[in-house]
Coordinates of C-alpha atoms and ligand atoms in Angstrom, one line a residue:
X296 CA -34.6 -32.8 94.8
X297 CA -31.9 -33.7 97.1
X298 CA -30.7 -31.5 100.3
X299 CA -27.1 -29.6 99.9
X300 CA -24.0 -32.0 100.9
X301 CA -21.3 -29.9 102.3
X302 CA -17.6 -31.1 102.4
X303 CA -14.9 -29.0 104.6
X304 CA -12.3 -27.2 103.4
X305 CA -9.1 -29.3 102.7
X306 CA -5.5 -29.0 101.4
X307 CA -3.5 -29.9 98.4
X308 CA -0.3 -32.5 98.9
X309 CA 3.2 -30.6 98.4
X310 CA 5.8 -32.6 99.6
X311 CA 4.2 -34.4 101.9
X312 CA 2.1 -31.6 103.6
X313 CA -1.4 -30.6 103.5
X314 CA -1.4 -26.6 102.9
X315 CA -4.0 -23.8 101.5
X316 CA -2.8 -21.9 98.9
X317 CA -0.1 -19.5 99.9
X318 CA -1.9 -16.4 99.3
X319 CA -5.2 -18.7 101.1
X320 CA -7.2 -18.0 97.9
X321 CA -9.9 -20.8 97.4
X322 CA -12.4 -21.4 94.3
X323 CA -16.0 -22.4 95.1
X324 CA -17.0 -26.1 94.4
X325 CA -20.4 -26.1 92.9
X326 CA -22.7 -28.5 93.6
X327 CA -24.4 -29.4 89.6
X328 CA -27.1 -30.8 91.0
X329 CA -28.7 -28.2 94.0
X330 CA -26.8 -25.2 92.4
X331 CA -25.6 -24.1 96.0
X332 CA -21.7 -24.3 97.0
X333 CA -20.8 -28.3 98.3
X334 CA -16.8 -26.9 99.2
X335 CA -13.8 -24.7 98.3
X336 CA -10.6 -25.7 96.4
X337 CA -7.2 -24.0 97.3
X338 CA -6.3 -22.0 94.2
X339 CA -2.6 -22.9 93.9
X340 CA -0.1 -19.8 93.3
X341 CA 2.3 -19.7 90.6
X342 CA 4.6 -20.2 94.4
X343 CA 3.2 -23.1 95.2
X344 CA 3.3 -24.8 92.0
X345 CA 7.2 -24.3 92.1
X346 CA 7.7 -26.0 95.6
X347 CA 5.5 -28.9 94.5
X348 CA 8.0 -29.1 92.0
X349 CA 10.6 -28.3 93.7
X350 CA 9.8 -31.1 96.4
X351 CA 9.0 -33.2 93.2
X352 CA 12.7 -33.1 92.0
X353 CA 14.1 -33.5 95.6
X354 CA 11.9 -36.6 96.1
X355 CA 12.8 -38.0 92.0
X356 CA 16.2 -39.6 93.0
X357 CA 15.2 -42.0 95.4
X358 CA 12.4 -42.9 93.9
X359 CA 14.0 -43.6 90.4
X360 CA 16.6 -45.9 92.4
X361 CA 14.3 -47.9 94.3
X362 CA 13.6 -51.0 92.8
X363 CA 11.3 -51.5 90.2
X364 CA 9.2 -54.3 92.6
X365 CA 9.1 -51.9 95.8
X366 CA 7.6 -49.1 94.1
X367 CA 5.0 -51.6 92.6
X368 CA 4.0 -52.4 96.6
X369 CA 3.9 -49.0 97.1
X370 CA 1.1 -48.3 93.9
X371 CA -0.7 -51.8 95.0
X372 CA -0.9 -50.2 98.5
X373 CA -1.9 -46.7 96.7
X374 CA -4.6 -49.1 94.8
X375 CA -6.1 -50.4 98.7
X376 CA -6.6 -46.9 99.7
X377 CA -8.8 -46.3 96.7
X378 CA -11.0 -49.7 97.2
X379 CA -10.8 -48.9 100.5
X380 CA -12.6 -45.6 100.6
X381 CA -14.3 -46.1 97.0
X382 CA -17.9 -44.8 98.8
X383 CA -16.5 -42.1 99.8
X384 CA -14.3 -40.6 96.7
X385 CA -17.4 -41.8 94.4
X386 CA -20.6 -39.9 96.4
X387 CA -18.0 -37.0 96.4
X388 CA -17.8 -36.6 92.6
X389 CA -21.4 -37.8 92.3
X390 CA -21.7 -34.3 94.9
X391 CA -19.4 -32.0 93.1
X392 CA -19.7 -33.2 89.4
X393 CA -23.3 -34.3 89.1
X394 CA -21.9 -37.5 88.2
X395 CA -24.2 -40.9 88.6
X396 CA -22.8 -42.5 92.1
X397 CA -23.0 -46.1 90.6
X398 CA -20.8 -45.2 87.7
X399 CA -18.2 -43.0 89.9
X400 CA -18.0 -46.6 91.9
X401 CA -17.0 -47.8 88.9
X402 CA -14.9 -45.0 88.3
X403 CA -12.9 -45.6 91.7
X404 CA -12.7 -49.5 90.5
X405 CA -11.6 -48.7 87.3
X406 CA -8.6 -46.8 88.3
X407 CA -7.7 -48.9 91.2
X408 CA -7.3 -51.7 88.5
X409 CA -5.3 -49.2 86.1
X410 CA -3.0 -48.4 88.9
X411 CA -2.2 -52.1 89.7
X412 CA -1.8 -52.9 86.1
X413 CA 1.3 -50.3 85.8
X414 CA 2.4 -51.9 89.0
X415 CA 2.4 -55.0 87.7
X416 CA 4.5 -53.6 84.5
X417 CA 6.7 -51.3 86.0
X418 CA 9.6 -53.7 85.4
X419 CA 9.1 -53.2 82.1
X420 CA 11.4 -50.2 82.3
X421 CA 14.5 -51.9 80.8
X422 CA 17.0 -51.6 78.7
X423 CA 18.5 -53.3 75.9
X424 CA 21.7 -54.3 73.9
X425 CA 22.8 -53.3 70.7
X426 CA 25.1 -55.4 68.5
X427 CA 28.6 -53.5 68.6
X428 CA 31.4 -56.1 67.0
X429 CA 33.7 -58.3 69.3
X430 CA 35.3 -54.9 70.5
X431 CA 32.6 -53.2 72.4
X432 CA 29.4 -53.3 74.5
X433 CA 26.3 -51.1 73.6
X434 CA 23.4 -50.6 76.3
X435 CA 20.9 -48.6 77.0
X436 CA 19.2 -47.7 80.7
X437 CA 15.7 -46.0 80.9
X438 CA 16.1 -42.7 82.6
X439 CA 12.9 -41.5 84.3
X440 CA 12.1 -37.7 84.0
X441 CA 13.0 -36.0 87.3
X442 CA 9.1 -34.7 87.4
X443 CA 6.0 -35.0 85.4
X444 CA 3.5 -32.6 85.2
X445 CA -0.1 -34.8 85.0
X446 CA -3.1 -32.2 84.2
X447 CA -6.5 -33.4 83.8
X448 CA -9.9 -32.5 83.1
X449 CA -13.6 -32.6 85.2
X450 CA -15.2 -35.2 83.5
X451 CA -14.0 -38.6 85.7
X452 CA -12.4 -36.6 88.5
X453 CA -10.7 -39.1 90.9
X454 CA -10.6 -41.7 87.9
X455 CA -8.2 -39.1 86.3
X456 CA -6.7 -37.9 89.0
X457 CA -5.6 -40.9 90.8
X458 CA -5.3 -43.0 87.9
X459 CA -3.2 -41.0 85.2
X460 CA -0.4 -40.5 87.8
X461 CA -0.1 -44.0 88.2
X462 CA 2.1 -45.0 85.0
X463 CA 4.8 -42.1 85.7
X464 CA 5.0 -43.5 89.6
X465 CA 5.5 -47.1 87.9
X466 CA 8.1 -45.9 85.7
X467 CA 9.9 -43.9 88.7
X468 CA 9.3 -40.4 88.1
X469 CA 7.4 -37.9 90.7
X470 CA 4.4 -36.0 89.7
X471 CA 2.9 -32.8 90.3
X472 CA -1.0 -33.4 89.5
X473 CA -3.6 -31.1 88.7
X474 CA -7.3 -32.3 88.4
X475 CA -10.1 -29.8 86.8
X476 CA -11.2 -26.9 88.7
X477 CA -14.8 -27.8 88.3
X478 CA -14.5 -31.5 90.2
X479 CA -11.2 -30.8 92.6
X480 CA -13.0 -32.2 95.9
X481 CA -12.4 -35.8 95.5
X482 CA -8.5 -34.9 94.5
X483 CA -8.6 -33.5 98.0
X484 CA -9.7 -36.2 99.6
X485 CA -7.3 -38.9 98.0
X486 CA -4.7 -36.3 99.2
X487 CA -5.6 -36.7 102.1
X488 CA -6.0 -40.5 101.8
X489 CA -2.2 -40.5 100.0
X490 CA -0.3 -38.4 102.3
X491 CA 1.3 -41.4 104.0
X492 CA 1.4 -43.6 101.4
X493 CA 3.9 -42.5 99.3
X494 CA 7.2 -40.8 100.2
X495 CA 7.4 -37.2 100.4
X496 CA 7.3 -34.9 97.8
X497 CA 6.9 -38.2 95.1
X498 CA 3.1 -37.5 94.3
X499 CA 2.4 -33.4 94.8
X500 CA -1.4 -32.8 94.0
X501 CA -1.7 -29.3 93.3
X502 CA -5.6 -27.6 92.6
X503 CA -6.7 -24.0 91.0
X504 CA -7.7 -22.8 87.7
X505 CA -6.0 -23.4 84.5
X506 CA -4.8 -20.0 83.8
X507 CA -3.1 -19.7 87.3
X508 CA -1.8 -23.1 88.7
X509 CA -2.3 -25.2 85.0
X510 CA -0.2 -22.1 83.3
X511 CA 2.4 -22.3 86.3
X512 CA 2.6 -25.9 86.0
X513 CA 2.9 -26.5 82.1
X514 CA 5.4 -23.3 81.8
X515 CA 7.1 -24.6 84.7
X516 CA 11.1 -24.3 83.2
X517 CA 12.2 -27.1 85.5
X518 CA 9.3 -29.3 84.7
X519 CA 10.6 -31.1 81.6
X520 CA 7.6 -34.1 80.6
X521 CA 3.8 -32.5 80.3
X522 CA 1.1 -34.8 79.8
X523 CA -1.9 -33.4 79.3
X524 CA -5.8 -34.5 79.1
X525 CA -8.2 -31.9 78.2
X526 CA -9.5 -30.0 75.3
X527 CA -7.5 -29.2 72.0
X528 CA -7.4 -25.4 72.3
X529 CA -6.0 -25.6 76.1
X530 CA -3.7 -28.5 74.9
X531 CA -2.2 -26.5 71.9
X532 CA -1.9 -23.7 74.8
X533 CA 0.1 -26.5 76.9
X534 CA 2.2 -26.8 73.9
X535 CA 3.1 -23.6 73.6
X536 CA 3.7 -22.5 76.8
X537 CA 5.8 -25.5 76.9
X538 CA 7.8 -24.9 73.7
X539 CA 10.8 -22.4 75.1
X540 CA 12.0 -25.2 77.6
X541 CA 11.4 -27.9 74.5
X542 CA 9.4 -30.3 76.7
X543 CA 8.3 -34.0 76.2
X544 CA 4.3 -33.5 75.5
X545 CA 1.4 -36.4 75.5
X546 CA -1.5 -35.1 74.9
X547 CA -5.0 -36.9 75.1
X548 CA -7.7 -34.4 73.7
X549 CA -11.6 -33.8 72.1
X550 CA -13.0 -36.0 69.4
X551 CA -16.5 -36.0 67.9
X552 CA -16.7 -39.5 67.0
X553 CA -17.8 -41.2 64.2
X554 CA -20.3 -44.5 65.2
X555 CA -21.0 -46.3 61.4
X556 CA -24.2 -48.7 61.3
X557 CA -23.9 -50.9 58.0
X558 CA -27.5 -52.3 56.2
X559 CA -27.0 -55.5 57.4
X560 CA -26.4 -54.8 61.3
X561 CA -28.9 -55.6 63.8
X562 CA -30.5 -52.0 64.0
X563 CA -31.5 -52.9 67.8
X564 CA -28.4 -53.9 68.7
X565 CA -26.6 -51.1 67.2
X566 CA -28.8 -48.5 68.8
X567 CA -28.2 -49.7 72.2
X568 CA -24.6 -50.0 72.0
X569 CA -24.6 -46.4 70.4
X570 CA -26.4 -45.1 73.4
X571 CA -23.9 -46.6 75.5
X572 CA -21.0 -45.7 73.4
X573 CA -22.2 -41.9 73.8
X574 CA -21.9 -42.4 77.6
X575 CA -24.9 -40.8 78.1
X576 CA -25.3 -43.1 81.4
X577 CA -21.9 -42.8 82.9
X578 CA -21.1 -39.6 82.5
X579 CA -23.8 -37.4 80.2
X580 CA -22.3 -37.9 77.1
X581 CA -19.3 -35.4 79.1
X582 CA -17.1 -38.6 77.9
X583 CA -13.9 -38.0 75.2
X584 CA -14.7 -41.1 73.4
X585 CA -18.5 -40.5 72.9
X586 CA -19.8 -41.9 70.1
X587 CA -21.3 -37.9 69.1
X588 CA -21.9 -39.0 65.2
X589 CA -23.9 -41.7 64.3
X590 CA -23.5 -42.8 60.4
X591 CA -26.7 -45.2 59.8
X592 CA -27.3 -46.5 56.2
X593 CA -30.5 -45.9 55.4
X594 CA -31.8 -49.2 54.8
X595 CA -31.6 -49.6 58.7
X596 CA -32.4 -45.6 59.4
X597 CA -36.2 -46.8 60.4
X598 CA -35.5 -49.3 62.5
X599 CA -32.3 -47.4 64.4
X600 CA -33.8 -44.8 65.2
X601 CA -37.1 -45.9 66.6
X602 CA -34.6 -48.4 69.1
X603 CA -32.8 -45.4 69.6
X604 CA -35.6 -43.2 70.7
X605 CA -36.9 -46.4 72.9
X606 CA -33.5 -46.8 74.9
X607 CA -33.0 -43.4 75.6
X608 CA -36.7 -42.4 76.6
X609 CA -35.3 -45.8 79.8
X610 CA -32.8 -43.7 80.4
X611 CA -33.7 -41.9 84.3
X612 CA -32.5 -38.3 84.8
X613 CA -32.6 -37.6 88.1
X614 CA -30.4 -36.8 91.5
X615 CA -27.2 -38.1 90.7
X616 CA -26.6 -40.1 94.5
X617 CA -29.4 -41.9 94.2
X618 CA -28.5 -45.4 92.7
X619 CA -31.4 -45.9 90.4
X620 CA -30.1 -42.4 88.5
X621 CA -28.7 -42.8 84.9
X622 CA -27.8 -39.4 84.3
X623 CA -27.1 -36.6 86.7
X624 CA -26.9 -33.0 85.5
X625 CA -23.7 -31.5 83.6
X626 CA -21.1 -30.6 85.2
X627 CA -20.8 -26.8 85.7
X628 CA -23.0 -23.8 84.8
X629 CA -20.7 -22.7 82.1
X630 CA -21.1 -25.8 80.3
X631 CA -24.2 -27.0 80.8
X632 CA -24.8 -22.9 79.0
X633 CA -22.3 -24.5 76.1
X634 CA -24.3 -27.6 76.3
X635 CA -27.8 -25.7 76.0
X636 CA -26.3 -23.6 73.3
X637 CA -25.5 -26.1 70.6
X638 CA -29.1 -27.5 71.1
X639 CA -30.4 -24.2 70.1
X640 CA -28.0 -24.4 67.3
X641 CA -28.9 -27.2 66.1
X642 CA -33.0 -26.5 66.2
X643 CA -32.2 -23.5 64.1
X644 CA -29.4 -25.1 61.8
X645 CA -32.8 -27.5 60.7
X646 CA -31.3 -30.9 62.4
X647 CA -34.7 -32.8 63.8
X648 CA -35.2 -32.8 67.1
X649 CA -36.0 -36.5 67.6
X650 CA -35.4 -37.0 71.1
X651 CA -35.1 -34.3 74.4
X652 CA -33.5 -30.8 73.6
X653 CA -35.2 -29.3 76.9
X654 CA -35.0 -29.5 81.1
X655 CA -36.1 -32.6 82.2
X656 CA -40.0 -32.5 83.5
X657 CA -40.0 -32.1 87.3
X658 CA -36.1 -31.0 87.8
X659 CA -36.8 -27.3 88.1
X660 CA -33.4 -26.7 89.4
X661 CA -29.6 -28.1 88.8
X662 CA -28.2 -28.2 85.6
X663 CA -30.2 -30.6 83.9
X664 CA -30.3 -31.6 80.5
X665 CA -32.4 -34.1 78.7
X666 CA -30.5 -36.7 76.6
X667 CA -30.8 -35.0 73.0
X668 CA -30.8 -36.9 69.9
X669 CA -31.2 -34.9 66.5
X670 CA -32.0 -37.0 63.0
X671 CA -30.8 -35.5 59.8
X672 CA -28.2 -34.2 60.7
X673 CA -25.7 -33.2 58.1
X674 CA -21.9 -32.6 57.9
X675 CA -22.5 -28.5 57.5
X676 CA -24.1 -28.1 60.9
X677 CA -22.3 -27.0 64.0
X678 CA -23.7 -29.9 66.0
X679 CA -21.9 -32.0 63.5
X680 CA -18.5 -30.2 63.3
X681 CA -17.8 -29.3 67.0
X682 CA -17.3 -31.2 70.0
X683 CA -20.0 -30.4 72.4
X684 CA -19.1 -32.7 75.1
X685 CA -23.0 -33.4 76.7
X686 CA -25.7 -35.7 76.1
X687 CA -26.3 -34.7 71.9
X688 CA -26.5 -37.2 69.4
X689 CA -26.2 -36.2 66.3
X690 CA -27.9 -38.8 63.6
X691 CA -26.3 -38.7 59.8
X692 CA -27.4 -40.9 57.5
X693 CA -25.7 -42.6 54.4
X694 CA -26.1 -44.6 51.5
X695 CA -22.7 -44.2 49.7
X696 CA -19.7 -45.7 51.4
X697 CA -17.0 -43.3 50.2
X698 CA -18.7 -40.2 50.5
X699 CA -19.8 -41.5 54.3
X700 CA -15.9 -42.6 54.6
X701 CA -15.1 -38.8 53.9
X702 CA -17.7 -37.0 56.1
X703 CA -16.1 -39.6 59.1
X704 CA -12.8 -38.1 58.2
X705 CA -13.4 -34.5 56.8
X706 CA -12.8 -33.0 60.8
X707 CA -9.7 -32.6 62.5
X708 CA -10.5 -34.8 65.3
X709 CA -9.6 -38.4 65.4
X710 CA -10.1 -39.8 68.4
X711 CA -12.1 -42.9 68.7
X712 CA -14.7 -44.9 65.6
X713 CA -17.0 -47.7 66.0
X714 CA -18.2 -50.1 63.5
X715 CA -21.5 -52.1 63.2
X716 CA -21.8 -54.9 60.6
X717 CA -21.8 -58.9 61.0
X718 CA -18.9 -58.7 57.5
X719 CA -16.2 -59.3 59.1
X720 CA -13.8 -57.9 56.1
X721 CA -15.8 -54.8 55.9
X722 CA -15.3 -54.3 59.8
X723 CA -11.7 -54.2 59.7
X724 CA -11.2 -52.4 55.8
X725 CA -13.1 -49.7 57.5
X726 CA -11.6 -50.0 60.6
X727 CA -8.4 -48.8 58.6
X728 CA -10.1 -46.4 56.5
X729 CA -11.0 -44.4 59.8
X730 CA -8.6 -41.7 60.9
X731 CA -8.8 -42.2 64.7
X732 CA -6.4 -44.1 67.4
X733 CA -9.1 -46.4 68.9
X734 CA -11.3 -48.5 67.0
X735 CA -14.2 -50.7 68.1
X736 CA -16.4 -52.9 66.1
X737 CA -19.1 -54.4 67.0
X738 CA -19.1 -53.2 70.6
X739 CA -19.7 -49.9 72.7
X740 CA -16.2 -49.0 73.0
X741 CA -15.2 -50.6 76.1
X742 CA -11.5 -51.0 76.2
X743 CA -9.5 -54.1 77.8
X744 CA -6.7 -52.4 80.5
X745 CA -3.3 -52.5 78.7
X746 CA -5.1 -51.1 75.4
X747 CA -3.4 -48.2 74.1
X748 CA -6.1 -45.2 74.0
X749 CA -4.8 -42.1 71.9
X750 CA -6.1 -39.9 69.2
X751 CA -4.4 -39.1 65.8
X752 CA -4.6 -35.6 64.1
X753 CA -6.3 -33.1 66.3
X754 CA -7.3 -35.4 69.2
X755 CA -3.9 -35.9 70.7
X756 CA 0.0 -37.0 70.6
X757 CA 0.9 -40.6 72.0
X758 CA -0.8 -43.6 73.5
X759 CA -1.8 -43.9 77.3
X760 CA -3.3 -46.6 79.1
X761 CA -0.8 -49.6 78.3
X762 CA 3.1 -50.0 78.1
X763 CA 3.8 -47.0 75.6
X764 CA 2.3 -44.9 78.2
X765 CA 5.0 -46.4 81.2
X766 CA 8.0 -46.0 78.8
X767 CA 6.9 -42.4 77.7
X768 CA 8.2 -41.0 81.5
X769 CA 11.3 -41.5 80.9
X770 CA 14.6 -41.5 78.5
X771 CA 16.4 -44.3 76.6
X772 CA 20.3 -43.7 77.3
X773 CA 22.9 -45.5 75.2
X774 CA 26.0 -46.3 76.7
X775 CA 29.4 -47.8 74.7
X776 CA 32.0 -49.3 76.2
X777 CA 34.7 -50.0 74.2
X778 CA 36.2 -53.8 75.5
X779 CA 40.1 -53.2 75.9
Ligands
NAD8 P1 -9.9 -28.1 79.6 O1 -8.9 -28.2 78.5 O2 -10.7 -26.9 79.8 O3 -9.1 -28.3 81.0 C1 -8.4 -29.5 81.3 C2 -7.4 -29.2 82.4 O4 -6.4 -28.2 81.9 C3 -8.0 -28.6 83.7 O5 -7.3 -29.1 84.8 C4 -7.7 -27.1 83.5 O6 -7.6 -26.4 84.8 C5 -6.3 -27.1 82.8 N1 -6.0 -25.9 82.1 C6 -6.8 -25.0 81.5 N2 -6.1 -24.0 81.0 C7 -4.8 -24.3 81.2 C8 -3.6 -23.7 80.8 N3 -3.6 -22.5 80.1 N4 -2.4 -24.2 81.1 C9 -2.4 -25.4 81.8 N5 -3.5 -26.0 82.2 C10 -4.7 -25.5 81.9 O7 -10.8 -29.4 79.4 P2 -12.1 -29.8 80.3 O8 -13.2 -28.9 79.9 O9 -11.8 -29.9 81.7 O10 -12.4 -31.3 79.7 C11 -13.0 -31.5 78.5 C12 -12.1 -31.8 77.4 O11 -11.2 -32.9 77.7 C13 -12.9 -32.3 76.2 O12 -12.4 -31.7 75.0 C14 -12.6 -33.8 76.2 O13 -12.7 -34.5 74.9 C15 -11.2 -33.9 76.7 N6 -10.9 -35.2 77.2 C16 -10.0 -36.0 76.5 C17 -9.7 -37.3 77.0 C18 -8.8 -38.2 76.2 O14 -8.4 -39.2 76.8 N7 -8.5 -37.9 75.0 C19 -10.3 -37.7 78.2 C20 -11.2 -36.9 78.8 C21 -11.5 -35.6 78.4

């Protein structure tokens, strides 16, 4: 297996300055793949959290009032430095979060093209008129927060990170960021890579655990817009913690998505798409949308599931920078432990182990996991219920279409749903019957940029990713004038 990349210490960005953590605590990086320290993280102080906001809401005034066009050269300039050093920011999460190199390439692509999209629609933050009578004049302005708080999770680190600021610097409000704990040393780097490009104190990247410099952040009393992605319980924690200052949440979280394969779908063609819907290749099935339940009718079960077995026995597990590797280890040792866990629950809960379940032959070390895919599964099992976030498929079948409609929507989650069948009208009556924000059918989930990507129920509050997202960072004001 491969030797132990090592990456120097660096700082976080508060208003326009590189600094350690005020108290110069630091959190190891691990390295998933070697199990051996690749770097440290400055663990932010409840201190430091307040000057990055502090600088935030110095910085917020210009920025609001310059116009609309210059701060879109500014995020098409913040999009070059990205393309620019995409090797480097990709090999550092393929390092820190056992992430495939190719795909985090395609990570750094993907967000370089989100952040010129909300360039490109940043004038979109306009106002309108309102019919008043002969007598009067009724506007309204969009009012950018004076900060946002942007907290993300490990699982596309400087994706997330560099990305999910962009649409709040469109709309002209500063940030204070915070990527994951476990996959912080790309964030360092674009820091670094940022520091010029954007006027003091406008983007603050701050790093440290959730309970420290997350807590500080989202109870932060002059921090007024929150949007969070991450998991449902730390996201109802956000809420909270945000609720005595009444502040303006998004919140993108879990799902345990539902993938349906109808009897007359191609059985090959839905397997493969449902291998690639579960992410297993870009990111180890450590993907929000993953397609985690698989609904096939059982006309099609035979056929499904020996495809299935075929495309993920391709499927190379391996060292995660070198290129031919489709799936590198999981992410961290506590959840790669969570990850282990629910296979072991689901062996002894009776699902059939079709596919994987153990350690990869010949990686003795790094936290490797073999894809995973359990038949027979049914809606009782934990495998079925909970979100485990890891390279687990769990197989249901069905043969009644209301009681499969019910299993789809009997959790709280409602996140993303895929649909397989060549009738048409079935597609989209099912597409409605589905309790989730983002619908594919007949396709592994990729999503056009501008798409709006939210869940209902558990899985989240608003819509990111397209022009809802922009106008969400800010407030509509009305203005009267009465015409004398
Ligand atoms: P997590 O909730 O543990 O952590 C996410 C972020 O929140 C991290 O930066 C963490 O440090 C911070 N945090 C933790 N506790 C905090 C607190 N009390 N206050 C403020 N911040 C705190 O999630 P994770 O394990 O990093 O990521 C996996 C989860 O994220 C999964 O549930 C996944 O489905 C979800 N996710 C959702 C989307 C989406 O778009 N819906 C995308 C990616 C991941």
């Amino acid at each position: 297996m491969a030797e132990n990349p090592t990456v120097p210490p660096r700082g976080m960005l508060i208003d326009g300055e590189l600094v350690p953590a005020s108290d110069g605590a630091v959190l190891p990086a691990e390295n998933p793949t070697t199990e051996e320290t690749a770097g440290e993280l400055p663990d932010a102080t409840p201190e430091d959290v307040d000057r990055a906001v502090k600088a935030a809401r110095r910085a917020g005034p210009a920025w609001a009032a310059t116009p609309w066009a210059e701060r879109a050269k500014v995020l098409h300039a913040y999009a070059a430095v990205l393309e620019d050093n995409l090797e480097e920011l990709a090999r550092l999460d393929a390092i820190d979060g056992g992430l495939p190199l190719t795909s985090m390439r395609a990570d750094v692509r993907g967000a370089a093209g989100e952040i010129r999209y909300f360039a490109g629609i940043a004038g979109e933050t306009k106002g309108r008129t309102i019919p008043s009578g002969p007598d009067a004049l009724t506007y309204t302005e969009f009012v950018p927060y004076p900060v946002v708080a942007r907290i993300v999770p490990f699982n596309h680190p400087v994706k997330f990170i560099a990305a999910k600021v962009s649409a709040a610097l469109a709309a002209g409000a500063p940030v204070v960021a915070k990527p994951g704990e476990q996959t912080s040393l790309s964030a360092l780097r674009l820091a670094e890579l940022v520091r010029d490009v954007f006027p003091a104190g406008v983007l603050n990247i701050v790093t440290g655990s959730g309970a420290r410099a997350g807590h500080a952040l989202s109870s932060h009393p002059d921090v007024p817009r929150v949007a969070f992605t991450g998991s449902v319980p730390t996201g109802a924690r956000i809420m909270a913690a945000g609720a005595p200052t009444i502040k303006h949440h998004s919140l993108e979280l879990g799902g345990k998505n539902p993938l349906i394969v109808f009897p007359d779908a191609d059985p090959v063609r839905a397997a493969r798409a449902s291998v690639a819907a579960m992410n297993l290749a870009r990111s180890m099935g450590q993907s929000c949308g993953s397609s985690s339940r698989v609904f096939v009718h059982r006309d099609v079960k035979e056929e499904f599931l020996a495809a299935l077995v075929t495309r993920v026995g391709e499927l190379r597990v391996g060292d995660p920078l070198d290129e031919r590797t489709d799936m590198g280890p999981i992410a961290f040792r506590a959840h790669y432990e969570k990850v282990t866990g629910y296979i072991e629950t689901g062996r002894k809960e009776g699902a059939d182990l079709l596919f994987g379940g153990g350690r990869p032959t010949g990686l003795d070390k790094g936290f490797f996991v073999e894809p995973t895919v359990f038949a027979d599964v049914s809606m009782d099992m934990t495998i079925a219920r909970e979100e485990i976030f890891g390279p687990v498929m769990s197989i249901l079948d069905w043969d009644d279409y209301e009681t499969m409609i019910d299993e789809v929507n009997m959790l709280p989650f409602g996140l993303t749903g895929n649909v397989w069948t060549k009738d048409i009208s079935l597609a989209l009556r099912t597409a409605r019957r589905i309790e989730s924000g983002y619908i594919s059918v007949n396709s592994a989930g990729k999503r056009p940029t501008g798409s709006p990507f939210g869940g209902f129920k558990s899985s989240g509050i608003g819509k990111e990713s397209g022009l809802d997202e922009l106008l969400s960072y800010g407030r509509e004001q009305s203005v009267t004038v009465t015409l004398d």
